PDB file of C-alpha atoms in Angstrom:
ATOM      1  CA  MET A   1     -30.048   4.510   1.631  1.00 57.00           C
ATOM      2  CA  GLY A   2     -28.714   5.866   4.708  1.00 75.00           C
ATOM      3  CA  ASP A   3     -25.136   7.502   5.317  1.00 87.00           C
ATOM      4  CA  PRO A   4     -22.333   5.741   3.526  1.00 93.00           C
ATOM      5  CA  ILE A   5     -19.746   3.500   5.672  1.00 94.00           C
ATOM      6  CA  ARG A   6     -16.520   5.216   6.373  1.00 97.00           C
ATOM      7  CA  VAL A   7     -13.908   3.170   5.362  1.00 98.00           C
ATOM      8  CA  THR A   8      -9.920   3.796   5.647  1.00 98.00           C
ATOM      9  CA  VAL A   9      -7.739   1.413   4.031  1.00 98.00           C
ATOM     10  CA  LEU A  10      -3.954   1.261   4.809  1.00 98.00           C
ATOM     11  CA  ALA A  11      -2.268   0.449   1.534  1.00 96.00           C
ATOM     12  CA  GLY A  12       0.933  -0.217  -0.308  1.00 91.00           C
ATOM     13  CA  GLY A  13       0.869  -0.409  -4.245  1.00 80.00           C
ATOM     14  CA  PHE A  14      -0.190  -3.714  -5.401  1.00 86.00           C
ATOM     15  CA  GLY A  15      -2.259  -5.260  -2.849  1.00 92.00           C
ATOM     16  CA  GLY A  16      -3.393  -1.987  -1.286  1.00 95.00           C
ATOM     17  CA  ALA A  17      -4.547  -0.544  -4.655  1.00 95.00           C
ATOM     18  CA  ARG A  18      -6.844  -3.919  -5.505  1.00 96.00           C
ATOM     19  CA  MET A  19      -8.127  -3.744  -2.175  1.00 97.00           C
ATOM     20  CA  ALA A  20      -9.057  -0.042  -2.240  1.00 97.00           C
ATOM     21  CA  HIS A  21     -10.440  -0.675  -5.477  1.00 97.00           C
ATOM     22  CA  GLY A  22     -12.868  -3.163  -4.221  1.00 97.00           C
ATOM     23  CA  PHE A  23     -14.355  -0.421  -2.160  1.00 97.00           C
ATOM     24  CA  GLU A  24     -14.351   1.868  -4.707  1.00 97.00           C
ATOM     25  CA  LEU A  25     -16.612  -0.542  -6.558  1.00 96.00           C
ATOM     26  CA  LEU A  26     -19.127  -0.400  -4.107  1.00 96.00           C
ATOM     27  CA  GLY A  27     -20.001   3.003  -5.013  1.00 94.00           C
ATOM     28  CA  GLU A  28     -22.060   5.714  -3.018  1.00 93.00           C
ATOM     29  CA  ARG A  29     -22.248   3.100   0.115  1.00 93.00           C
ATOM     30  CA  VAL A  30     -18.816   3.600   1.036  1.00 96.00           C
ATOM     31  CA  ALA A  31     -16.851   6.992   1.857  1.00 97.00           C
ATOM     32  CA  LEU A  32     -13.491   5.688   1.206  1.00 98.00           C
ATOM     33  CA  SER A  33     -10.046   7.158   2.292  1.00 98.00           C
ATOM     34  CA  VAL A  34      -6.837   5.465   1.391  1.00 98.00           C
ATOM     35  CA  ILE A  35      -3.686   6.037   3.320  1.00 98.00           C
ATOM     36  CA  VAL A  36      -0.797   5.213   1.250  1.00 98.00           C
ATOM     37  CA  ASN A  37       2.827   4.383   1.745  1.00 98.00           C
ATOM     38  CA  THR A  38       5.185   7.106   0.456  1.00 98.00           C
ATOM     39  CA  ALA A  39       8.435   5.607   1.752  1.00 98.00           C
ATOM     40  CA  ASP A  40       9.049   3.866  -1.797  1.00 96.00           C
ATOM     41  CA  ASP A  41       9.062   7.409  -3.279  1.00 97.00           C
ATOM     42  CA  LEU A  42      12.381   8.266  -5.217  1.00 96.00           C
ATOM     43  CA  GLU A  43      13.798  11.301  -7.337  1.00 96.00           C
ATOM     44  CA  LEU A  44      14.529  10.026 -11.025  1.00 96.00           C
ATOM     45  CA  HIS A  45      15.913  12.227 -13.659  1.00 96.00           C
ATOM     46  CA  GLY A  46      14.884  15.176 -11.589  1.00 96.00           C
ATOM     47  CA  LEU A  47      11.300  13.973 -10.992  1.00 97.00           C
ATOM     48  CA  LEU A  48       9.571  13.048  -7.797  1.00 97.00           C
ATOM     49  CA  VAL A  49       8.229   9.633  -8.397  1.00 97.00           C
ATOM     50  CA  SER A  50       5.657   8.090  -6.017  1.00 97.00           C
ATOM     51  CA  PRO A  51       4.969   4.617  -7.193  1.00 96.00           C
ATOM     52  CA  ASP A  52       2.486   3.424  -4.478  1.00 97.00           C
ATOM     53  CA  LEU A  53       0.431   6.642  -4.610  1.00 97.00           C
ATOM     54  CA  ASP A  54       0.372   6.525  -8.275  1.00 97.00           C
ATOM     55  CA  THR A  55      -0.626   2.597  -8.444  1.00 96.00           C
ATOM     56  CA  VAL A  56      -3.509   3.162  -6.132  1.00 97.00           C
ATOM     57  CA  MET A  57      -4.488   6.384  -8.017  1.00 97.00           C
ATOM     58  CA  TYR A  58      -4.512   4.803 -11.692  1.00 97.00           C
ATOM     59  CA  THR A  59      -6.020   1.535 -10.275  1.00 96.00           C
ATOM     60  CA  LEU A  60      -9.035   3.412  -8.588  1.00 97.00           C
ATOM     61  CA  SER A  61      -9.341   5.551 -12.011  1.00 96.00           C
ATOM     62  CA  GLY A  62      -9.440   2.666 -14.236  1.00 94.00           C
ATOM     63  CA  GLU A  63      -6.030   3.921 -15.659  1.00 94.00           C
ATOM     64  CA  ALA A  64      -3.881   0.975 -14.620  1.00 92.00           C
ATOM     65  CA  ASN A  65      -1.863  -1.285 -16.411  1.00 89.00           C
ATOM     66  CA  ASP A  66      -3.404  -4.506 -14.961  1.00 83.00           C
ATOM     67  CA  ALA A  67      -1.043  -6.886 -16.853  1.00 80.00           C
ATOM     68  CA  THR A  68       1.977  -5.317 -15.082  1.00 83.00           C
ATOM     69  CA  GLY A  69       0.558  -4.298 -12.029  1.00 80.00           C
ATOM     70  CA  TRP A  70       2.277  -0.902 -12.157  1.00 84.00           C
ATOM     71  CA  GLY A  71       2.180   2.107 -14.777  1.00 89.00           C
ATOM     72  CA  VAL A  72      -0.846   3.156 -16.823  1.00 93.00           C
ATOM     73  CA  ARG A  73      -2.565   1.301 -19.718  1.00 93.00           C
ATOM     74  CA  ASP A  74      -2.053   2.235 -23.522  1.00 92.00           C
ATOM     75  CA  GLU A  75       1.304   3.541 -22.381  1.00 95.00           C
ATOM     76  CA  THR A  76       4.184   4.422 -24.850  1.00 96.00           C
ATOM     77  CA  TRP A  77       7.886   4.531 -24.276  1.00 95.00           C
ATOM     78  CA  SER A  78       9.488   7.290 -26.365  1.00 96.00           C
ATOM     79  CA  ALA A  79      11.011   9.188 -23.434  1.00 96.00           C
ATOM     80  CA  ALA A  80      12.526   6.067 -21.977  1.00 95.00           C
ATOM     81  CA  GLU A  81      13.914   5.328 -25.401  1.00 96.00           C
ATOM     82  CA  MET A  82      15.492   8.714 -25.800  1.00 96.00           C
ATOM     83  CA  LEU A  83      16.806   8.540 -22.232  1.00 96.00           C
ATOM     84  CA  GLU A  84      18.535   5.121 -23.024  1.00 96.00           C
ATOM     85  CA  ARG A  85      20.187   6.832 -26.232  1.00 97.00           C
ATOM     86  CA  TYR A  86      21.675   9.399 -23.888  1.00 97.00           C
ATOM     87  CA  GLY A  87      22.986   6.943 -21.523  1.00 96.00           C
ATOM     88  CA  ALA A  88      20.522   7.616 -18.562  1.00 96.00           C
ATOM     89  CA  PRO A  89      19.643   4.612 -16.317  1.00 92.00           C
ATOM     90  CA  THR A  90      16.452   3.295 -17.432  1.00 92.00           C
ATOM     91  CA  TRP A  91      15.930   0.388 -15.009  1.00 94.00           C
ATOM     92  CA  PHE A  92      13.051   2.003 -13.314  1.00 94.00           C
ATOM     93  CA  LYS A  93      10.729   2.537 -16.255  1.00 90.00           C
ATOM     94  CA  LEU A  94       8.833   5.775 -16.905  1.00 94.00           C
ATOM     95  CA  GLY A  95       6.465   5.806 -19.729  1.00 95.00           C
ATOM     96  CA  ASP A  96       5.113   8.842 -21.652  1.00 96.00           C
ATOM     97  CA  ARG A  97       1.914   9.097 -19.986  1.00 95.00           C
ATOM     98  CA  ASP A  98       3.091   8.194 -16.432  1.00 96.00           C
ATOM     99  CA  LEU A  99       5.503  11.138 -16.910  1.00 97.00           C
ATOM    100  CA  ALA A 100       2.870  13.835 -16.973  1.00 96.00           C
ATOM    101  CA  THR A 101       1.878  12.738 -13.395  1.00 97.00           C
ATOM    102  CA  HIS A 102       5.590  13.082 -11.824  1.00 98.00           C
ATOM    103  CA  ILE A 103       6.127  16.310 -14.053  1.00 98.00           C
ATOM    104  CA  LEU A 104       3.171  18.098 -12.341  1.00 97.00           C
ATOM    105  CA  ARG A 105       3.785  16.558  -9.025  1.00 98.00           C
ATOM    106  CA  THR A 106       7.509  17.799  -8.847  1.00 98.00           C
ATOM    107  CA  ALA A 107       6.306  21.124 -10.277  1.00 98.00           C
ATOM    108  CA  ALA A 108       3.805  21.731  -7.579  1.00 98.00           C
ATOM    109  CA  VAL A 109       5.676  20.151  -4.314  1.00 97.00           C
ATOM    110  CA  ARG A 110       8.669  22.106  -5.482  1.00 97.00           C
ATOM    111  CA  GLY A 111       6.498  25.088  -5.577  1.00 97.00           C
ATOM    112  CA  GLY A 112       5.557  24.862  -1.970  1.00 97.00           C
ATOM    113  CA  GLY A 113       2.575  22.795  -2.187  1.00 97.00           C
ATOM    114  CA  ARG A 114       1.871  20.071   0.128  1.00 97.00           C
ATOM    115  CA  LEU A 115       1.926  16.550  -1.173  1.00 98.00           C
ATOM    116  CA  THR A 116      -1.344  15.901   0.198  1.00 98.00           C
ATOM    117  CA  ASP A 117      -2.898  18.634  -1.704  1.00 98.00           C
ATOM    118  CA  VAL A 118      -1.233  17.791  -4.755  1.00 98.00           C
ATOM    119  CA  GLU A 119      -2.247  14.156  -4.686  1.00 98.00           C
ATOM    120  CA  ALA A 120      -5.876  15.283  -4.114  1.00 98.00           C
ATOM    121  CA  ARG A 121      -5.857  17.688  -7.685  1.00 97.00           C
ATOM    122  CA  LEU A 122      -4.214  14.667  -9.587  1.00 98.00           C
ATOM    123  CA  ALA A 123      -6.728  11.766  -8.313  1.00 98.00           C
ATOM    124  CA  SER A 124      -9.725  14.334  -8.880  1.00 97.00           C
ATOM    125  CA  ALA A 125      -8.537  15.305 -12.322  1.00 97.00           C
ATOM    126  CA  LEU A 126      -8.482  11.252 -13.246  1.00 97.00           C
ATOM    127  CA  GLY A 127     -12.121  11.053 -11.512  1.00 97.00           C
ATOM    128  CA  VAL A 128     -11.356   9.466  -8.266  1.00 97.00           C
ATOM    129  CA  ARG A 129     -14.029   9.607  -5.722  1.00 96.00           C
ATOM    130  CA  ALA A 130     -11.566   8.491  -2.582  1.00 97.00           C
ATOM    131  CA  LYS A 131      -9.568  10.709  -0.596  1.00 98.00           C
ATOM    132  CA  LEU A 132      -5.995   9.536  -1.367  1.00 98.00           C
ATOM    133  CA  LEU A 133      -4.072  10.346   1.414  1.00 98.00           C
ATOM    134  CA  PRO A 134      -0.108  10.063   1.577  1.00 98.00           C
ATOM    135  CA  MET A 135       0.829   8.921   4.948  1.00 98.00           C
ATOM    136  CA  SER A 136       2.656  12.111   5.504  1.00 97.00           C
ATOM    137  CA  ASP A 137       3.655  15.159   3.700  1.00 97.00           C
ATOM    138  CA  SER A 138       7.444  14.674   5.067  1.00 96.00           C
ATOM    139  CA  ALA A 139       9.739  12.909   2.936  1.00 96.00           C
ATOM    140  CA  ILE A 140      10.450   9.417   4.397  1.00 97.00           C
ATOM    141  CA  ARG A 141      12.669   6.901   2.571  1.00 98.00           C
ATOM    142  CA  THR A 142      12.952   3.103   2.962  1.00 98.00           C
ATOM    143  CA  SER A 143      16.480   1.494   2.780  1.00 98.00           C
ATOM    144  CA  VAL A 144      17.068  -1.912   3.024  1.00 98.00           C
ATOM    145  CA  ARG A 145      20.324  -3.761   4.521  1.00 98.00           C
ATOM    146  CA  ILE A 146      21.570  -6.726   2.369  1.00 97.00           C
ATOM    147  CA  ALA A 147      24.893  -8.777   2.906  1.00 97.00           C
ATOM    148  CA  ASP A 148      26.575  -6.153   0.866  1.00 94.00           C
ATOM    149  CA  GLY A 149      25.361  -3.154   2.616  1.00 97.00           C
ATOM    150  CA  TRP A 150      22.567  -0.496   2.495  1.00 98.00           C
ATOM    151  CA  LEU A 151      20.518  -0.189  -0.780  1.00 97.00           C
ATOM    152  CA  ASP A 152      17.765   2.416  -1.436  1.00 97.00           C
ATOM    153  CA  PHE A 153      14.467   0.597  -1.572  1.00 97.00           C
ATOM    154  CA  GLN A 154      13.770   0.808  -5.427  1.00 96.00           C
ATOM    155  CA  ASP A 155      17.433  -0.191  -5.946  1.00 96.00           C
ATOM    156  CA  TYR A 156      16.743  -3.420  -3.869  1.00 96.00           C
ATOM    157  CA  PHE A 157      13.097  -3.988  -5.087  1.00 96.00           C
ATOM    158  CA  VAL A 158      13.199  -2.938  -8.850  1.00 95.00           C
ATOM    159  CA  ARG A 159      16.852  -2.963  -9.929  1.00 95.00           C
ATOM    160  CA  ARG A 160      17.929  -6.029  -8.031  1.00 95.00           C
ATOM    161  CA  HIS A 161      14.529  -7.764  -8.480  1.00 95.00           C
ATOM    162  CA  HIS A 162      14.362  -8.231  -4.589  1.00 95.00           C
ATOM    163  CA  ALA A 163      16.494 -11.157  -4.919  1.00 95.00           C
ATOM    164  CA  ASP A 164      18.893 -10.433  -1.988  1.00 96.00           C
ATOM    165  CA  GLU A 165      18.083 -11.178   1.644  1.00 96.00           C
ATOM    166  CA  ALA A 166      16.564  -8.489   3.271  1.00 97.00           C
ATOM    167  CA  LEU A 167      18.297  -8.174   6.776  1.00 97.00           C
ATOM    168  CA  GLU A 168      17.412  -4.862   8.230  1.00 97.00           C
ATOM    169  CA  LEU A 169      15.024  -1.933   7.243  1.00 98.00           C
ATOM    170  CA  ARG A 170      15.712   1.822   7.887  1.00 98.00           C
ATOM    171  CA  PHE A 171      12.908   4.501   7.283  1.00 98.00           C
ATOM    172  CA  SER A 172      15.066   7.588   6.981  1.00 97.00           C
ATOM    173  CA  GLY A 173      13.013  10.736   7.767  1.00 97.00           C
ATOM    174  CA  ALA A 174      10.350   9.050   9.649  1.00 96.00           C
ATOM    175  CA  GLY A 175      11.174  10.308  13.006  1.00 94.00           C
ATOM    176  CA  ASP A 176      10.728  13.880  12.103  1.00 95.00           C
ATOM    177  CA  ALA A 177       7.577  13.230  10.065  1.00 97.00           C
ATOM    178  CA  ARG A 178       3.815  13.548  11.326  1.00 96.00           C
ATOM    179  CA  PRO A 179       0.520  12.230  10.359  1.00 97.00           C
ATOM    180  CA  THR A 180      -1.330  14.922   8.434  1.00 97.00           C
ATOM    181  CA  PRO A 181      -4.849  16.245   9.794  1.00 98.00           C
ATOM    182  CA  GLU A 182      -6.281  14.336   6.708  1.00 98.00           C
ATOM    183  CA  VAL A 183      -4.972  10.991   7.847  1.00 98.00           C
ATOM    184  CA  ALA A 184      -5.860  11.649  11.357  1.00 98.00           C
ATOM    185  CA  ARG A 185      -9.392  12.408  10.662  1.00 98.00           C
ATOM    186  CA  ALA A 186      -9.643   9.319   8.066  1.00 98.00           C
ATOM    187  CA  ILE A 187      -8.609   7.254  10.960  1.00 98.00           C
ATOM    188  CA  GLY A 188     -10.671   8.965  13.919  1.00 97.00           C
ATOM    189  CA  THR A 189     -13.841   8.988  11.882  1.00 97.00           C
ATOM    190  CA  ALA A 190     -13.679   5.512  10.146  1.00 97.00           C
ATOM    191  CA  ASP A 191     -16.412   3.146  10.719  1.00 96.00           C
ATOM    192  CA  LEU A 192     -14.095   0.420   9.416  1.00 97.00           C
ATOM    193  CA  ILE A 193     -10.006   0.495   8.976  1.00 98.00           C
ATOM    194  CA  VAL A 194      -8.685  -2.164   6.820  1.00 98.00           C
ATOM    195  CA  ILE A 195      -4.953  -2.870   6.542  1.00 98.00           C
ATOM    196  CA  ALA A 196      -4.814  -4.237   2.971  1.00 97.00           C
ATOM    197  CA  PRO A 197      -2.964  -7.456   1.910  1.00 96.00           C
ATOM    198  CA  SER A 198       0.343  -5.370   1.459  1.00 95.00           C
ATOM    199  CA  ASN A 199       3.751  -6.463   2.480  1.00 96.00           C
ATOM    200  CA  PRO A 200       3.576  -6.003   6.149  1.00 96.00           C
ATOM    201  CA  PHE A 201       7.558  -4.675   6.363  1.00 97.00           C
ATOM    202  CA  VAL A 202       7.866  -2.342   3.628  1.00 97.00           C
ATOM    203  CA  SER A 203       4.271  -1.273   2.620  1.00 97.00           C
ATOM    204  CA  VAL A 204       2.525  -1.302   6.059  1.00 97.00           C
ATOM    205  CA  GLY A 205       5.683  -0.742   8.068  1.00 97.00           C
ATOM    206  CA  PRO A 206       6.543   2.780   6.964  1.00 98.00           C
ATOM    207  CA  ILE A 207       3.025   4.018   7.331  1.00 98.00           C
ATOM    208  CA  LEU A 208       2.903   2.583  11.089  1.00 98.00           C
ATOM    209  CA  ALA A 209       6.403   4.156  11.587  1.00 97.00           C
ATOM    210  CA  VAL A 210       5.195   7.763  11.307  1.00 98.00           C
ATOM    211  CA  PRO A 211       5.360   9.173  14.936  1.00 97.00           C
ATOM    212  CA  GLY A 212       1.653   9.038  16.492  1.00 97.00           C
ATOM    213  CA  LEU A 213      -0.099   7.085  13.545  1.00 97.00           C
ATOM    214  CA  LEU A 214       0.099   3.782  15.313  1.00 97.00           C
ATOM    215  CA  THR A 215      -1.470   5.365  18.342  1.00 97.00           C
ATOM    216  CA  LEU A 216      -4.420   6.960  16.036  1.00 98.00           C
ATOM    217  CA  LEU A 217      -5.222   3.481  14.903  1.00 98.00           C
ATOM    218  CA  LEU A 218      -4.891   1.935  18.581  1.00 97.00           C
ATOM    219  CA  ASN A 219      -7.326   4.548  19.808  1.00 97.00           C
ATOM    220  CA  ALA A 220      -9.733   4.492  16.837  1.00 97.00           C
ATOM    221  CA  ALA A 221     -13.466   3.453  17.412  1.00 95.00           C
ATOM    222  CA  ALA A 222     -13.504   1.269  14.285  1.00 96.00           C
ATOM    223  CA  PRO A 223     -12.523  -2.158  14.219  1.00 95.00           C
ATOM    224  CA  VAL A 224      -9.176  -2.968  12.312  1.00 97.00           C
ATOM    225  CA  VAL A 225      -9.171  -5.858   9.868  1.00 97.00           C
ATOM    226  CA  ALA A 226      -6.176  -6.902   8.168  1.00 97.00           C
ATOM    227  CA  VAL A 227      -6.236  -9.020   5.103  1.00 98.00           C
ATOM    228  CA  SER A 228      -3.060 -11.372   5.020  1.00 97.00           C
ATOM    229  CA  PRO A 229      -0.861 -10.877   1.933  1.00 96.00           C
ATOM    230  CA  ILE A 230       0.275 -14.690   2.072  1.00 96.00           C
ATOM    231  CA  VAL A 231      -1.769 -17.315   0.573  1.00 96.00           C
ATOM    232  CA  GLY A 232      -0.632 -21.012   0.570  1.00 94.00           C
ATOM    233  CA  GLY A 233       2.706 -20.035   2.056  1.00 92.00           C
ATOM    234  CA  ALA A 234       3.689 -17.606  -0.809  1.00 90.00           C
ATOM    235  CA  ALA A 235       3.059 -13.971  -1.197  1.00 90.00           C
ATOM    236  CA  VAL A 236       0.664 -13.150  -4.092  1.00 85.00           C
ATOM    237  CA  ARG A 237       3.393 -10.722  -5.326  1.00 87.00           C
ATOM    238  CA  GLY A 238       6.701  -9.483  -4.006  1.00 89.00           C
ATOM    239  CA  PRO A 239       9.191 -10.799  -1.313  1.00 93.00           C
ATOM    240  CA  ALA A 240       6.558 -10.662   1.660  1.00 94.00           C
ATOM    241  CA  ALA A 241       7.131 -14.392   2.505  1.00 93.00           C
ATOM    242  CA  GLU A 242      10.728 -14.347   2.348  1.00 95.00           C
ATOM    243  CA  MET A 243      10.760 -11.289   4.914  1.00 95.00           C
ATOM    244  CA  MET A 244       8.761 -12.826   7.158  1.00 94.00           C
ATOM    245  CA  LEU A 245      11.501 -15.523   7.723  1.00 94.00           C
ATOM    246  CA  SER A 246      14.467 -12.749   7.509  1.00 95.00           C
ATOM    247  CA  LEU A 247      12.786  -9.906   9.105  1.00 96.00           C
ATOM    248  CA  GLY A 248       9.963 -11.048  10.930  1.00 93.00           C
ATOM    249  CA  LYS A 249      11.444 -14.277  12.457  1.00 93.00           C
ATOM    250  CA  GLN A 250       8.148 -16.009  11.626  1.00 93.00           C
ATOM    251  CA  PRO A 251       7.127 -18.523   8.707  1.00 92.00           C
ATOM    252  CA  GLY A 252       5.865 -17.152   5.623  1.00 92.00           C
ATOM    253  CA  THR A 253       2.443 -18.160   6.341  1.00 95.00           C
ATOM    254  CA  ALA A 254      -0.956 -16.518   7.207  1.00 96.00           C
ATOM    255  CA  ALA A 255      -0.338 -17.721  10.896  1.00 96.00           C
ATOM    256  CA  GLY A 256       3.098 -16.047  10.754  1.00 96.00           C
ATOM    257  CA  VAL A 257       1.499 -12.907   9.564  1.00 97.00           C
ATOM    258  CA  ALA A 258      -0.637 -12.879  12.433  1.00 97.00           C
ATOM    259  CA  ALA A 259       2.081 -13.728  14.823  1.00 96.00           C
ATOM    260  CA  TYR A 260       4.138 -10.803  13.298  1.00 96.00           C
ATOM    261  CA  TYR A 261       1.639  -8.350  13.739  1.00 97.00           C
ATOM    262  CA  HIS A 262       1.014  -9.274  17.158  1.00 96.00           C
ATOM    263  CA  ALA A 263       4.473  -9.129  18.286  1.00 95.00           C
ATOM    264  CA  ALA A 264       5.345  -5.632  16.493  1.00 96.00           C
ATOM    265  CA  TYR A 265       2.044  -4.098  16.847  1.00 97.00           C
ATOM    266  CA  ARG A 266       0.150  -5.854  19.605  1.00 95.00           C
ATOM    267  CA  GLY A 267      -3.327  -5.025  19.977  1.00 95.00           C
ATOM    268  CA  LEU A 268      -3.742  -3.235  16.530  1.00 97.00           C
ATOM    269  CA  ILE A 269      -5.370  -6.022  14.407  1.00 97.00           C
ATOM    270  CA  ASP A 270      -9.059  -7.218  15.713  1.00 96.00           C
ATOM    271  CA  ILE A 271      -9.650  -9.534  12.728  1.00 96.00           C
ATOM    272  CA  LEU A 272      -7.449 -11.247  10.035  1.00 97.00           C
ATOM    273  CA  ALA A 273      -8.886 -12.342   6.954  1.00 97.00           C
ATOM    274  CA  ILE A 274      -7.040 -15.352   5.333  1.00 97.00           C
ATOM    275  CA  ASP A 275      -7.840 -17.313   2.363  1.00 97.00           C
ATOM    276  CA  SER A 276      -9.498 -20.562   2.366  1.00 97.00           C
ATOM    277  CA  VAL A 277      -6.771 -22.634   1.409  1.00 97.00           C
ATOM    278  CA  ASP A 278      -5.195 -21.403   4.656  1.00 97.00           C
ATOM    279  CA  ALA A 279      -8.284 -22.416   6.916  1.00 97.00           C
ATOM    280  CA  ALA A 280      -6.308 -24.959   8.916  1.00 97.00           C
ATOM    281  CA  GLU A 281      -4.236 -22.144  10.422  1.00 97.00           C
ATOM    282  CA  SER A 282      -7.257 -20.359  12.162  1.00 97.00           C
ATOM    283  CA  ASP A 283      -6.494 -21.823  15.578  1.00 97.00           C
ATOM    284  CA  ALA A 284      -3.031 -20.486  15.305  1.00 96.00           C
ATOM    285  CA  ILE A 285      -4.176 -17.051  14.367  1.00 97.00           C
ATOM    286  CA  ALA A 286      -6.875 -17.137  17.057  1.00 97.00           C
ATOM    287  CA  ARG A 287      -4.124 -17.994  19.739  1.00 96.00           C
ATOM    288  CA  THR A 288      -2.855 -14.220  18.910  1.00 96.00           C
ATOM    289  CA  GLY A 289      -6.057 -12.805  19.892  1.00 95.00           C
ATOM    290  CA  MET A 290      -7.034 -12.055  16.332  1.00 96.00           C
ATOM    291  CA  ARG A 291     -10.196 -13.413  15.156  1.00 96.00           C
ATOM    292  CA  PRO A 292      -9.859 -15.219  11.611  1.00 97.00           C
ATOM    293  CA  ILE A 293     -12.246 -14.955   9.197  1.00 96.00           C
ATOM    294  CA  VAL A 294     -11.999 -17.551   6.185  1.00 97.00           C
ATOM    295  CA  THR A 295     -12.721 -16.257   2.376  1.00 96.00           C
ATOM    296  CA  ASN A 296     -11.279 -15.532  -1.087  1.00 96.00           C
ATOM    297  CA  THR A 297      -8.511 -13.000  -0.641  1.00 96.00           C
ATOM    298  CA  LEU A 298      -7.069 -13.438  -4.100  1.00 95.00           C
ATOM    299  CA  ILE A 299      -8.443 -10.389  -5.739  1.00 95.00           C
ATOM    300  CA  ALA A 300      -6.945 -10.266  -9.264  1.00 91.00           C
ATOM    301  CA  ALA A 301     -10.086  -9.619 -10.691  1.00 93.00           C
ATOM    302  CA  PRO A 302     -12.544  -6.710  -9.989  1.00 94.00           C
ATOM    303  CA  ASP A 303     -15.517  -9.168  -8.967  1.00 96.00           C
ATOM    304  CA  ALA A 304     -13.345 -10.661  -6.507  1.00 96.00           C
ATOM    305  CA  ARG A 305     -12.043  -7.379  -5.202  1.00 97.00           C
ATOM    306  CA  ARG A 306     -15.879  -6.207  -5.001  1.00 97.00           C
ATOM    307  CA  ALA A 307     -16.815  -9.449  -3.246  1.00 97.00           C
ATOM    308  CA  LEU A 308     -14.154  -9.335  -0.450  1.00 97.00           C
ATOM    309  CA  ALA A 309     -15.193  -5.686   0.056  1.00 97.00           C
ATOM    310  CA  GLU A 310     -18.611  -6.598   0.502  1.00 96.00           C
ATOM    311  CA  GLU A 311     -18.085  -9.200   2.970  1.00 96.00           C
ATOM    312  CA  LEU A 312     -15.624  -6.772   5.097  1.00 96.00           C
ATOM    313  CA  LEU A 313     -18.464  -4.204   4.686  1.00 93.00           C
ATOM    314  CA  ALA A 314     -20.932  -6.527   6.148  1.00 91.00           C
ATOM    315  CA  LEU A 315     -18.665  -7.464   8.755  1.00 88.00           C
ATOM    316  CA  ALA A 316     -18.305  -3.741   9.868  1.00 84.00           C
ATOM    317  CA  ARG A 317     -22.141  -3.542  10.007  1.00 83.00           C
ATOM    318  CA  GLN A 318     -22.237  -6.805  12.063  1.00 83.00           C
ATOM    319  CA  LEU A 319     -19.710  -5.285  14.695  1.00 78.00           C
ATOM    320  CA  ALA A 320     -21.450  -2.021  14.789  1.00 69.00           C
ATOM    321  CA  HIS A 321     -24.884  -3.358  15.684  1.00 56.00           C
ATOM    322  CA  ARG A 322     -23.376  -5.623  18.689  1.00 51.00           C
TER     323      ARG A 322
END
């Protein structure tokens, strides 16, 4: 067997974790790096919580709760029950096993550690082979403007169940952030870059808002393949379809995803993978300059994740031999 193909995935939580897991399932054929959105992070009960990083880490380690799409399997809730008795807010649930991750992260970061180094130690302890990379070591926080004013992202997404129309986004701290050397290396040495089927606005958008990161991607030698997070006119999970209309001014369709990425990040994406139910939108996607590929993008099951990763890997090989 030759050298592994170096794959770098840009990931939010749910869809990003599943796409990264597909490549992880290909074993030693792939050297995987996952650049993860950290603008969803929050401080809760004095702890630093990184929901997207944890979802990716738990999924790659086999510890994820697949039934909920967040947290760990075999979880218990004694701490949350006690917090509720004390009158503390519990709308953002932290399970007992999950708390261990946040306790160790908080102690290490507040002790002066880089988030990148802290996450590498946590992931390694859980047996994750991939390089799990925060998009930056600087703190960046997403806020969402609704009709009543600005909300912290988790207030909008979890506490209010993303029921409000999102009118504007703000990534506080992004202007002062920079990509880490590890992120720059993962992009610069990649054979294939994949933008996971994550929300383009609140999962991928914060990553691309880190100054210098978009330039790294535009200058990368590797092809950039995005996977549409919208299938059959609906998001697989979350408010991506609604945000396409309210923030992207595009229909909540696969073609709308292509049009948005083309307008916002012209020249970034070479290929857009869409589900077979959206095959009729291929011509509209091609008019943006992106090459559409039609496949199965519903990757709830591990076999489907592996199959999509295998197909994208074959595509990378094909492009490399042209």
